[in-house]
Structure formats: structure tokens, C-alpha cells
PDB file of C-alpha atoms in Angstrom:
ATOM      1  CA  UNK C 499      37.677  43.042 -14.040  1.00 82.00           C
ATOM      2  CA  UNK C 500      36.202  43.307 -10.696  1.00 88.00           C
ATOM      3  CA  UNK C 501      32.293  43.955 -10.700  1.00 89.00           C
ATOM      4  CA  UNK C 502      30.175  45.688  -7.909  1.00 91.00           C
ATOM      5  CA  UNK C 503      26.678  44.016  -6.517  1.00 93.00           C
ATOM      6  CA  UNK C 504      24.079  46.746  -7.336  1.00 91.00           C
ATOM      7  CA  UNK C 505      22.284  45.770  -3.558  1.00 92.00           C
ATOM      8  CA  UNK C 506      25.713  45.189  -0.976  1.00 92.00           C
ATOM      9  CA  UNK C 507      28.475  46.902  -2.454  1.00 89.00           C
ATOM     10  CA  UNK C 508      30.154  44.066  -2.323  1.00 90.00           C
ATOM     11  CA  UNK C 509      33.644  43.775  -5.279  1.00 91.00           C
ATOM     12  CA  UNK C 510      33.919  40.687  -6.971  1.00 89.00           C
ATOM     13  CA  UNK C 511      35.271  38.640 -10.303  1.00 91.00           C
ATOM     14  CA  UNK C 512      32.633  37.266 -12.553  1.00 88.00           C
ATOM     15  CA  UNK C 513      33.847  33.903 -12.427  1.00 87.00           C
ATOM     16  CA  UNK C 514      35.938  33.498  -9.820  1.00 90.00           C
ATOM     17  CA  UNK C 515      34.483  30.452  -7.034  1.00 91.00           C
ATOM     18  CA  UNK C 516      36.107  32.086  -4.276  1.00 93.00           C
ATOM     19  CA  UNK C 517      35.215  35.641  -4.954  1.00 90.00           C
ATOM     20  CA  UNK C 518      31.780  33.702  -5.764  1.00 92.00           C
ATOM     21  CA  UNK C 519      31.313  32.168  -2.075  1.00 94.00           C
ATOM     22  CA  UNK C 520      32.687  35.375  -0.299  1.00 94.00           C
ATOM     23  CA  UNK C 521      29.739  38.015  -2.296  1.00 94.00           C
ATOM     24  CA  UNK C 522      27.047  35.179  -1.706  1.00 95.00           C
ATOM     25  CA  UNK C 523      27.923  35.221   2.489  1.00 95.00           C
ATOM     26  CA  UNK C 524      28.555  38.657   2.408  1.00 93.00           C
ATOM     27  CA  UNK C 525      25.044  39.692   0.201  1.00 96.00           C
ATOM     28  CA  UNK C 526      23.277  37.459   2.864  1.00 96.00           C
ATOM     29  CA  UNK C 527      24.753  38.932   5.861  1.00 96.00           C
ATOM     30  CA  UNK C 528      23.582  42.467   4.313  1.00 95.00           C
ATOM     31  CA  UNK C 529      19.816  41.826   3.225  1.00 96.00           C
ATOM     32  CA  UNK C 530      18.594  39.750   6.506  1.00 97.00           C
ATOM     33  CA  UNK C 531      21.347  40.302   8.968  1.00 98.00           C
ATOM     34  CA  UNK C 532      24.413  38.512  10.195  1.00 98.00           C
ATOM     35  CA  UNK C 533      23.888  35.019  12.147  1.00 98.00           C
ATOM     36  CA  UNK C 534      23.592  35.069  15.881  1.00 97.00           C
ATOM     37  CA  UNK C 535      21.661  31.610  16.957  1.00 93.00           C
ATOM     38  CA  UNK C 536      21.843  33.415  20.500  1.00 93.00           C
ATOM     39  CA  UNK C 537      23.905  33.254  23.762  1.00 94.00           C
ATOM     40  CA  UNK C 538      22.996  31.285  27.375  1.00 92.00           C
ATOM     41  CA  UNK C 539      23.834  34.130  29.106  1.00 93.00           C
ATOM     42  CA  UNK C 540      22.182  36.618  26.733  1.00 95.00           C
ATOM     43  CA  UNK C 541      20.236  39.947  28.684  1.00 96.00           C
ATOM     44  CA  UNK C 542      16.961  40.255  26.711  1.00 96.00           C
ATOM     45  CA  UNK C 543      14.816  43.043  27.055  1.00 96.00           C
ATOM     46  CA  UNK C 544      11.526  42.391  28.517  1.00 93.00           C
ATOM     47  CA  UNK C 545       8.878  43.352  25.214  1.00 89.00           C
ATOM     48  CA  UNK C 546       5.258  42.889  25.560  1.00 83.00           C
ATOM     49  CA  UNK C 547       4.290  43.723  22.425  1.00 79.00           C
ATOM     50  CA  UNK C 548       7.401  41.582  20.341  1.00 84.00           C
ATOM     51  CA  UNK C 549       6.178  38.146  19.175  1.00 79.00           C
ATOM     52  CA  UNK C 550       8.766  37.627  16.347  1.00 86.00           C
ATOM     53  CA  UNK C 551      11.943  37.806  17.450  1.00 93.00           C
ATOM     54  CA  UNK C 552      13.691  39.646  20.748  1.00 96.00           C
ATOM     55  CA  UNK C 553      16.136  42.019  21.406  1.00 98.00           C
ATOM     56  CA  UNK C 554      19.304  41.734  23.103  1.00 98.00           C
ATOM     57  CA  UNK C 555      21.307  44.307  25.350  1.00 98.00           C
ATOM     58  CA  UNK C 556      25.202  44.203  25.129  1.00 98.00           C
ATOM     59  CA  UNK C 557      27.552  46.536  27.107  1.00 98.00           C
ATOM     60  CA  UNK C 558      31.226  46.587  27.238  1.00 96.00           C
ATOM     61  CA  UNK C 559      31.988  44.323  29.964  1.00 96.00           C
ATOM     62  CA  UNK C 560      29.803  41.405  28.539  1.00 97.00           C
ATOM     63  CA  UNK C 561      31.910  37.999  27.089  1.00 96.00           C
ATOM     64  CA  UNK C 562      34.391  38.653  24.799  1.00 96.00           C
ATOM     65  CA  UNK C 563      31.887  36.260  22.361  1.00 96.00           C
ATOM     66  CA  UNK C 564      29.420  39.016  22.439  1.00 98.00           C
ATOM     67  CA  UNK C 565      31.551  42.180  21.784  1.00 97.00           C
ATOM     68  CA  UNK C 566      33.255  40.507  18.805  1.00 97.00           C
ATOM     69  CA  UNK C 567      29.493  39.849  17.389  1.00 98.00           C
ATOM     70  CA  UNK C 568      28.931  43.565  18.106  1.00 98.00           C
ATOM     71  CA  UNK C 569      31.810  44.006  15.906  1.00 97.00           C
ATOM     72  CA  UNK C 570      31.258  41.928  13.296  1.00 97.00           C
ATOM     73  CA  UNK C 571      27.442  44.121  13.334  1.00 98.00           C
ATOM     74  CA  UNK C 572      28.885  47.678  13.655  1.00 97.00           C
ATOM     75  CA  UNK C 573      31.444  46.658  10.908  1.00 95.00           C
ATOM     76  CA  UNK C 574      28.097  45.725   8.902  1.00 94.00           C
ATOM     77  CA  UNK C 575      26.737  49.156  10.063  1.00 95.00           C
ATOM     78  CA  UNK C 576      29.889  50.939   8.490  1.00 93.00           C
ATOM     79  CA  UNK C 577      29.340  49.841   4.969  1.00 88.00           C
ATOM     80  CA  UNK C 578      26.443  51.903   4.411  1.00 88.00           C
ATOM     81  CA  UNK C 579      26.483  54.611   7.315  1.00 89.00           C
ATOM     82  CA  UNK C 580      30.281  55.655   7.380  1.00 89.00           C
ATOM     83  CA  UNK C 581      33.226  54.194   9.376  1.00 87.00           C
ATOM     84  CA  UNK C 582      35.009  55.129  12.608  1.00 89.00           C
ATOM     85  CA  UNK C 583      32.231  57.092  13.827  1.00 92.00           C
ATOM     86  CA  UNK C 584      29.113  54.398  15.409  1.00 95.00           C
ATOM     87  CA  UNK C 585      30.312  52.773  18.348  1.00 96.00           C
ATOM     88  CA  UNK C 586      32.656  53.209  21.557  1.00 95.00           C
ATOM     89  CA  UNK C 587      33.197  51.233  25.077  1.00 94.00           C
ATOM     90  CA  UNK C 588      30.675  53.458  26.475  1.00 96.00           C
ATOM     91  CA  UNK C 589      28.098  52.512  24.143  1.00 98.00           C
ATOM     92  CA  UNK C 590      24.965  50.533  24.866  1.00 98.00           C
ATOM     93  CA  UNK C 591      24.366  48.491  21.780  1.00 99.00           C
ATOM     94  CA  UNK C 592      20.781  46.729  21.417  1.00 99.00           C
ATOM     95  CA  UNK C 593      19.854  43.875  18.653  1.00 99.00           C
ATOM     96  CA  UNK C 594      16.829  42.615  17.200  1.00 98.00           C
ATOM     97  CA  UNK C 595      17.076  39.094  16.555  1.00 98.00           C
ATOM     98  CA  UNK C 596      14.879  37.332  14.179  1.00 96.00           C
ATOM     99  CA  UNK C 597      14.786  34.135  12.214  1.00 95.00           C
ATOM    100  CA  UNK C 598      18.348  33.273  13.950  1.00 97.00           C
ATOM    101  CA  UNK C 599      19.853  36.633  12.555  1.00 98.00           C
ATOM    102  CA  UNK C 600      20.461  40.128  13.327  1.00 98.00           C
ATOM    103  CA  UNK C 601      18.165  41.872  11.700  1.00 98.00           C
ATOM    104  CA  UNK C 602      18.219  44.890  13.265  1.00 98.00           C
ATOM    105  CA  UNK C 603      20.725  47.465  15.538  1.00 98.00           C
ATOM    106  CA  UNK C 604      20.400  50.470  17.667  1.00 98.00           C
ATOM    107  CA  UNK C 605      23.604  52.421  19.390  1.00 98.00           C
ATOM    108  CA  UNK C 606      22.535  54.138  22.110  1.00 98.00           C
ATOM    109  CA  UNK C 607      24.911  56.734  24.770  1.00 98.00           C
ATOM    110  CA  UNK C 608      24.777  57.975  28.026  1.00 97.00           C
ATOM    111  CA  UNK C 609      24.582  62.312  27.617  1.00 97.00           C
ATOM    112  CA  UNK C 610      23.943  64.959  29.993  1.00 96.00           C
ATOM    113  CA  UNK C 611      22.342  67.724  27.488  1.00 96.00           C
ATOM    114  CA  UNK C 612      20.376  67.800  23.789  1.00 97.00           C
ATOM    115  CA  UNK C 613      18.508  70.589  21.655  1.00 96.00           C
ATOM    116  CA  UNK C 614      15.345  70.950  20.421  1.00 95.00           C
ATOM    117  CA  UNK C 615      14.978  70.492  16.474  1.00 93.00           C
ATOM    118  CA  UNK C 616      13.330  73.592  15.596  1.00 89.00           C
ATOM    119  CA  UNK C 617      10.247  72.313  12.870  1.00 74.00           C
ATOM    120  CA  UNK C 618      10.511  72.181   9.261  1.00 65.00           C
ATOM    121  CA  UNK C 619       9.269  75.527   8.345  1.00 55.00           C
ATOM    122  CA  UNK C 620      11.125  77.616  10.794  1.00 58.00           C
ATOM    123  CA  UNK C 621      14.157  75.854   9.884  1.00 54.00           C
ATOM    124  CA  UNK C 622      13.701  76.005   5.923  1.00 56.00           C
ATOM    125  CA  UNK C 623      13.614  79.975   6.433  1.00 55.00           C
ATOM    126  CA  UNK C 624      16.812  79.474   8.133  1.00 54.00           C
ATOM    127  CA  UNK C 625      18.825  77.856   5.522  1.00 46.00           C
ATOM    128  CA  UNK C 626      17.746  80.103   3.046  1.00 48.00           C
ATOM    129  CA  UNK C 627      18.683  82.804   5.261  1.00 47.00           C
ATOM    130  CA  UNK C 628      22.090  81.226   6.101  1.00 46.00           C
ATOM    131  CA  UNK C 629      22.498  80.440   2.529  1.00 45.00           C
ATOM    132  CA  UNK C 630      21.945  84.270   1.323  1.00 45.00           C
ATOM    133  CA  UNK C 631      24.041  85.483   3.585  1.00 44.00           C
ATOM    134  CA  UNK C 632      26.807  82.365   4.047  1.00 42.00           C
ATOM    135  CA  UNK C 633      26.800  82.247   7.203  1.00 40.00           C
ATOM    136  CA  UNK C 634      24.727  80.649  10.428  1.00 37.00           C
ATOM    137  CA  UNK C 635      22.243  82.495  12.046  1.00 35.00           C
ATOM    138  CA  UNK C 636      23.389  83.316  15.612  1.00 31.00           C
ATOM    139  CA  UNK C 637      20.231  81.727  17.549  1.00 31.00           C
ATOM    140  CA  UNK C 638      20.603  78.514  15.983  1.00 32.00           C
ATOM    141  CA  UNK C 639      23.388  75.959  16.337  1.00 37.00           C
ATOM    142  CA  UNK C 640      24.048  73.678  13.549  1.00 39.00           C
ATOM    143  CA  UNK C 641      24.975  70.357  12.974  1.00 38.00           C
ATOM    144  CA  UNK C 642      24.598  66.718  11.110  1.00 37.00           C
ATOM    145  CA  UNK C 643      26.978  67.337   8.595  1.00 34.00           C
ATOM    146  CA  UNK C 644      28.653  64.293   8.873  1.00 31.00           C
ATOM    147  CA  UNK C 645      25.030  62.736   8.126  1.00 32.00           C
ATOM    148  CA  UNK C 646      24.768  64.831   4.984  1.00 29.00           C
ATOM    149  CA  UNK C 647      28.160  63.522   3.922  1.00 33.00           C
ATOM    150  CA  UNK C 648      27.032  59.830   4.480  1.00 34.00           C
ATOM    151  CA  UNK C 649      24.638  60.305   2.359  1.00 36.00           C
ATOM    152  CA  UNK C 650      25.930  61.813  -0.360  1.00 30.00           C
ATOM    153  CA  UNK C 651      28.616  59.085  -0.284  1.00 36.00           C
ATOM    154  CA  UNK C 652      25.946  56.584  -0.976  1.00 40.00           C
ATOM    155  CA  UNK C 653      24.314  58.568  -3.665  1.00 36.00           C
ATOM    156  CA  UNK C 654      27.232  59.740  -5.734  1.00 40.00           C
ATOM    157  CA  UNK C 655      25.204  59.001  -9.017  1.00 39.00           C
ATOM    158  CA  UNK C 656      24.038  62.196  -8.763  1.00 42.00           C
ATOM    159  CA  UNK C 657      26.154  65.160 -10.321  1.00 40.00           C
ATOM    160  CA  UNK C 658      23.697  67.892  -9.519  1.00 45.00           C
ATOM    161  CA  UNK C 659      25.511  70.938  -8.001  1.00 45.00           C
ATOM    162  CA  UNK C 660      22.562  72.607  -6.815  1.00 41.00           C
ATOM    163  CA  UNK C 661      20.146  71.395  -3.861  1.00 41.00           C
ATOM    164  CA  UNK C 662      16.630  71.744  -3.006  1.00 42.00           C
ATOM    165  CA  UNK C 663      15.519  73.382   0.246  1.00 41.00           C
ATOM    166  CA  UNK C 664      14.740  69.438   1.520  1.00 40.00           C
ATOM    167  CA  UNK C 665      18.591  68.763   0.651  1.00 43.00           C
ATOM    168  CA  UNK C 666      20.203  71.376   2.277  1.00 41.00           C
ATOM    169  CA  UNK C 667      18.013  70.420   5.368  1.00 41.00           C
ATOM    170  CA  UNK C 668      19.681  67.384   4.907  1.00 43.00           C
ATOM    171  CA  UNK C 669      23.252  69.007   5.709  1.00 48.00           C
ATOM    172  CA  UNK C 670      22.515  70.886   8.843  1.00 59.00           C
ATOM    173  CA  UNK C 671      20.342  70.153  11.988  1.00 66.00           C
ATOM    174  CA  UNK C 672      19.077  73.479  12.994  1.00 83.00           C
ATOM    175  CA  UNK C 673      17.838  73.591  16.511  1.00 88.00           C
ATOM    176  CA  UNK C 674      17.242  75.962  19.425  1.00 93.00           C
ATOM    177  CA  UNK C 675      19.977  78.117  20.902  1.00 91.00           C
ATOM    178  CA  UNK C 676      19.482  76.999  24.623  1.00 94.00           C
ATOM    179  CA  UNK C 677      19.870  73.115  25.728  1.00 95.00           C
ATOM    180  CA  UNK C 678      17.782  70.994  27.599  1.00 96.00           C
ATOM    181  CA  UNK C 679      19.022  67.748  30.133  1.00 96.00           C
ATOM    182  CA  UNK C 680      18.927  64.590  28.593  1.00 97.00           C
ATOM    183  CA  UNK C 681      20.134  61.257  29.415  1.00 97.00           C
ATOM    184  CA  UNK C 682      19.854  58.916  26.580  1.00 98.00           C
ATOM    185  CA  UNK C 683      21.201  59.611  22.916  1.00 98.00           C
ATOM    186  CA  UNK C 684      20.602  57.358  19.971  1.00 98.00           C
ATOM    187  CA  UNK C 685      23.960  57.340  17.886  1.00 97.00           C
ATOM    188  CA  UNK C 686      22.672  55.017  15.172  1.00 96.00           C
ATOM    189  CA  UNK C 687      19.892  52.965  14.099  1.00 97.00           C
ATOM    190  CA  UNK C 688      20.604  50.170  11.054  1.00 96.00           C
ATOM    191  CA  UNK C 689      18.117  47.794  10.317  1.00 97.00           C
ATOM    192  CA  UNK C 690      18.851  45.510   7.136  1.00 97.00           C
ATOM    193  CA  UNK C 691      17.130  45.837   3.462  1.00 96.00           C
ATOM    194  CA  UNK C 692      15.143  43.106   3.942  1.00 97.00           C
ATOM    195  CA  UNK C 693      13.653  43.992   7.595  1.00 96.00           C
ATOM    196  CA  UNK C 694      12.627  47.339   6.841  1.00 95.00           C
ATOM    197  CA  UNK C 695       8.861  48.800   7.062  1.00 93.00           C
ATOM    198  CA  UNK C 696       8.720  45.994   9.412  1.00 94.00           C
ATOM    199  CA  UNK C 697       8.956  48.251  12.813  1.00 95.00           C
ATOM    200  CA  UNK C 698      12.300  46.926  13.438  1.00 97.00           C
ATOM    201  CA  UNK C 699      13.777  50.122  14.559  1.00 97.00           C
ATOM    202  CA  UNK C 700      10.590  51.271  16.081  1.00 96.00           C
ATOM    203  CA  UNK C 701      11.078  47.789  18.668  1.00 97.00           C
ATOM    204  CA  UNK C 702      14.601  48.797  19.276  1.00 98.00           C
ATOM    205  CA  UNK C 703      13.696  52.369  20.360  1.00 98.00           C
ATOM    206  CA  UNK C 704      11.272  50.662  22.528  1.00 97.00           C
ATOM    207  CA  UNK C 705      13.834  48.740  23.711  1.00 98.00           C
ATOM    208  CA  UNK C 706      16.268  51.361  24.913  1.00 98.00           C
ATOM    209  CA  UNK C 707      13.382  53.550  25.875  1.00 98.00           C
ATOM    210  CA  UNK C 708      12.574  51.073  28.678  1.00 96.00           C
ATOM    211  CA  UNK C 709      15.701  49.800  29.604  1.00 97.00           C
ATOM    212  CA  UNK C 710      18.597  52.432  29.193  1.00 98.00           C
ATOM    213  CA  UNK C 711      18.664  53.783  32.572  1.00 97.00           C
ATOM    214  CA  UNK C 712      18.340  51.461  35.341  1.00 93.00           C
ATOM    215  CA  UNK C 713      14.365  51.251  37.165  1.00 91.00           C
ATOM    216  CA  UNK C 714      13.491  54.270  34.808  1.00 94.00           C
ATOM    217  CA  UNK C 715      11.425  54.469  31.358  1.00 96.00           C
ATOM    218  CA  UNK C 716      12.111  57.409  29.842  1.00 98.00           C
ATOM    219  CA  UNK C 717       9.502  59.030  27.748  1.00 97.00           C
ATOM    220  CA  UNK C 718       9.355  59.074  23.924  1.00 97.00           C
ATOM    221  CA  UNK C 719      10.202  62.596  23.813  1.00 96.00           C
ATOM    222  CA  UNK C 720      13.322  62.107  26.004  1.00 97.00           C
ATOM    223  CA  UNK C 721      15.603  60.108  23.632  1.00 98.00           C
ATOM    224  CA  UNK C 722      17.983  62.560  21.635  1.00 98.00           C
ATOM    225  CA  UNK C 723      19.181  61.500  18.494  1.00 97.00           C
ATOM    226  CA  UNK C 724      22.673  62.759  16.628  1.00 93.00           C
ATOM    227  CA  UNK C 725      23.371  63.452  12.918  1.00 81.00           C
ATOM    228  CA  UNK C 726      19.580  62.460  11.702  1.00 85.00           C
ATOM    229  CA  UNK C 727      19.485  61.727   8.440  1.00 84.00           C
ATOM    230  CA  UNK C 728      16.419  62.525   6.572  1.00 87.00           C
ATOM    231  CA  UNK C 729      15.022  59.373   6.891  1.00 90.00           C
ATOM    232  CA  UNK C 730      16.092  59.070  10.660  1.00 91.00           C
ATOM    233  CA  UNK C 731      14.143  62.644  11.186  1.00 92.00           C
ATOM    234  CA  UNK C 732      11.293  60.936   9.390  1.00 94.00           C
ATOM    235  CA  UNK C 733      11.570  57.785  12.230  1.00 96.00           C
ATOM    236  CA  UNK C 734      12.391  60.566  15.061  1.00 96.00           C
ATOM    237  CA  UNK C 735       9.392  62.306  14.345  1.00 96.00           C
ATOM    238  CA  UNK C 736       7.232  59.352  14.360  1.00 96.00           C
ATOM    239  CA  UNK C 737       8.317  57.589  17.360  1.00 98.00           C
ATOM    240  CA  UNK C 738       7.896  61.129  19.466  1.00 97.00           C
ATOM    241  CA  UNK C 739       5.452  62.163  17.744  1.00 96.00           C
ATOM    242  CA  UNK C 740       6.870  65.939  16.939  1.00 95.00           C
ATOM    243  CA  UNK C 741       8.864  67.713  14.797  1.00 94.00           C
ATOM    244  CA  UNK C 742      10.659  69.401  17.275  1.00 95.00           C
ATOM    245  CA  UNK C 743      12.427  66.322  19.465  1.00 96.00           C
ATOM    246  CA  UNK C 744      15.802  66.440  20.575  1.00 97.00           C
ATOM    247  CA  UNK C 745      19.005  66.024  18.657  1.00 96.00           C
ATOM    248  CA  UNK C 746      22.503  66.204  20.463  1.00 95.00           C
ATOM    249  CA  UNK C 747      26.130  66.050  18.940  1.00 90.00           C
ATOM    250  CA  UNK C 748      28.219  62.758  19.764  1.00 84.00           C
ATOM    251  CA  UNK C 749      31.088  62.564  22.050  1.00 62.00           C
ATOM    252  CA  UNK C 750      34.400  61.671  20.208  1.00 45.00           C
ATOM    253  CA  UNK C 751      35.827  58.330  20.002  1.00 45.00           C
TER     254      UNK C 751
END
């Protein structure tokens, strides 16, 4: 009879000594990150403010050694976010390392256009309009779905068929009709259990902020991000400081 860890996910047999080793590695990896001592020819980011720990900057044609560990991360990343979906070749992919482990990832994509979130009231008139009617509103452009999906994965304890106004929010990033240029989008942010409310994914956004584009900060307003979920609109809207910052849709694998 196999048993499920209430905290990782992770399937094992009460009992078993193998099964036994593999949940205790596996619950480890999940709450404080899997092990990366570091690399000699690592590329940190240069972060002033960052005392504990650093963060590290791997693109595609890095060592074989440090794709694999971006792997082994995204692979991480998948268990509570959704496979086949996070990462690509293209991708820059930036870790926070502390305490010898990775306790912290951000996904980040070059992209030539994003749209402004329109704010929370404007867009809860929206889905109630879009829900009387059952269909989108022809000004707006919608998407996130695939977050809301995530999500609901994750949360499958609940049988309730009908949905707040804050849920169906959840379901569909409504934004304005006309884009804007952009450079820089954030696929995914993942920072583990045990690291959060620790400004983990705050550092990494600083991170790619400062270093994504060659001899060029970008502001805070200038990152897009793609599927938000709600708590990634919560971190989007903190970090640039507005309800209304970019969100884009991501390229296919």
C-alpha cells in the first residue's frame, strides 16, 4: 500500500528501506533545495545587497555539468508547477544558492512584446461580464489558463463547482488590447517551502533585472511575466510596484 508525504508528494511503502532512503533524499531536495556546492567556472551575478548566499546565471552553452543541474532543478520545478512547459535552450535560468543548496530558481526569456495587466477592479467587472455573457470581451485578451490549471491540480481537495470572483481571476489574465515592447519575460519563479518569505524570489528578480540584457538594467516595470498565478500577481505587483505591470504569453517549446 503505497502512501503519499503530505509536504513533497513524494509515493512510498511504509516500511520499505529503499522506498525509505529515496522519500528522505527526495523530501530534502524539496523543502531546502537540491545540492549544488558550486562550480569554478560559475557566472555569479554581481548583488550588493545579497549577504547570504549568491546567485548564479546559466545559459545553454555553459558545461554540460551545469545544464544537467538545471535539469535536475526544473525537474524539481515540475512537481509542483506542471511539466513540459518551464524551460527551453533559449532560456536564461538564474539560481539562488544558499547553505550549499538551491534554494531558489527564476526562468527568464528573451521577448519582443507584453501587455499591460489591467487592475483588479476593472478586470473583476470583466469576468463577470464575460461570465454573463460566455464569452471574452473584445478589448481584452485573455490568458493564464494553464496557471489556473496548475493550480487546481495542486488543490484537488476541493470539490466546489462554483468560484469566487478572486478564483475566476485566477483562470484568465485580462490585460489591455494594444501591446507594448518588452525584452525580458519571467517564465517561472520556484523558490522551495522552506526559503519562502525570505526574499528569495525578490533577489532573483533583482538578479535578472540587472543582468538579462548585456550593459543594460532594465527597470522594475520592464520585466513581463507569463501565466501569473495568484500568488505570482501578488510578487509581480510588489516588485513593480503596480497592479497594472506587464504579462506576455510564452513561446512554445
Amino acid at each position: 500500500m503505497f502512501r503519499n508525504c503530505k509536504t513533497c508528494g513524494f509515493k512510498f511503502v511504509p516500511g520499505d528501506e529503499e522506498d525509505a532512503k529515496l522519500h528522505k533524499d527526495f523530501h530534502k531536495n524539496y523543502t531546502h533545495g537540491i545540492a549544488l556546492k558550486g562550480w569554478r567556472n560559475e557566472r555569479v551575478v554581481d548583488m550588493d545587497s545579497l549577504e547570504n548566499g549568491r546567485v548564479i546565471l546559466v545559459v545553454n552553452d555553459d558545461p554540460p555539468a551545469h545544464i544537467k543541474k538545471v535539469q535536475e532543478v526544473i525537474k524539481m520545478m515540475e512537481s509542483e508547477l506542471g511539466d513540459g512547459w518551464i524551460y527551453h535552450k533559449h532560456c536564461k535560468v538564474y539560481l539562488f544558492i544558499s547553505s550549499q543548496r538551491v534554494a531558489g530558481c527564476l526562468v527568464a526569456e528573451s521577448i519582443e512584446k507584453a501587455y499591460r495587466l489591467v487592475s483588479n477592479s476593472d478586470a473583476k467587472s470583466d469576468v463577470t461580464t464575460t461570465t454573463k455573457e460566455e464569452k471574452s470581451v473584445s478589448t481584452t485578451l485573455q490568458f493564464g489558463g494553464v496557471s489556473f490549471h496548475r493550480e487546481i491540480v495542486r488543490k484537488n481537495h476541493s470539490t466546489k463547482n462554483e468560484r469566487t470572483s478572486e478564483d475566476a481571476l485566477l483562470g484568465a489574465v485580462i490585460c489591455e488590447k494594444d501591446a507594448v515592447p518588452a525584452l525580458c519575460g519571467i517564465r517561472a519563479i520556484y523558490v522551495t517551502p522552506s526559503n519562502r518569505r525570505k526574499h528569495v524570489a525578490t533577489y532573483l528578480l533583482e538578479a535578472t533585472r540587472k543582468s538579462f540584457c548585456s550593459g543594460l538594467s532594465l527597470g522594475h516595470s520592464q520585466l513581463a511575466f507569463s501565466h501569473p498565478t495568484n500568488a505570482g500577481k501578488l510578487l509581480a505587483t510588489s516588485y513593480t510596484n503596480t497592479e497594472s505591470f506587464l504579462v506576455y504569453t510564452t513561446n512554445s517549446l
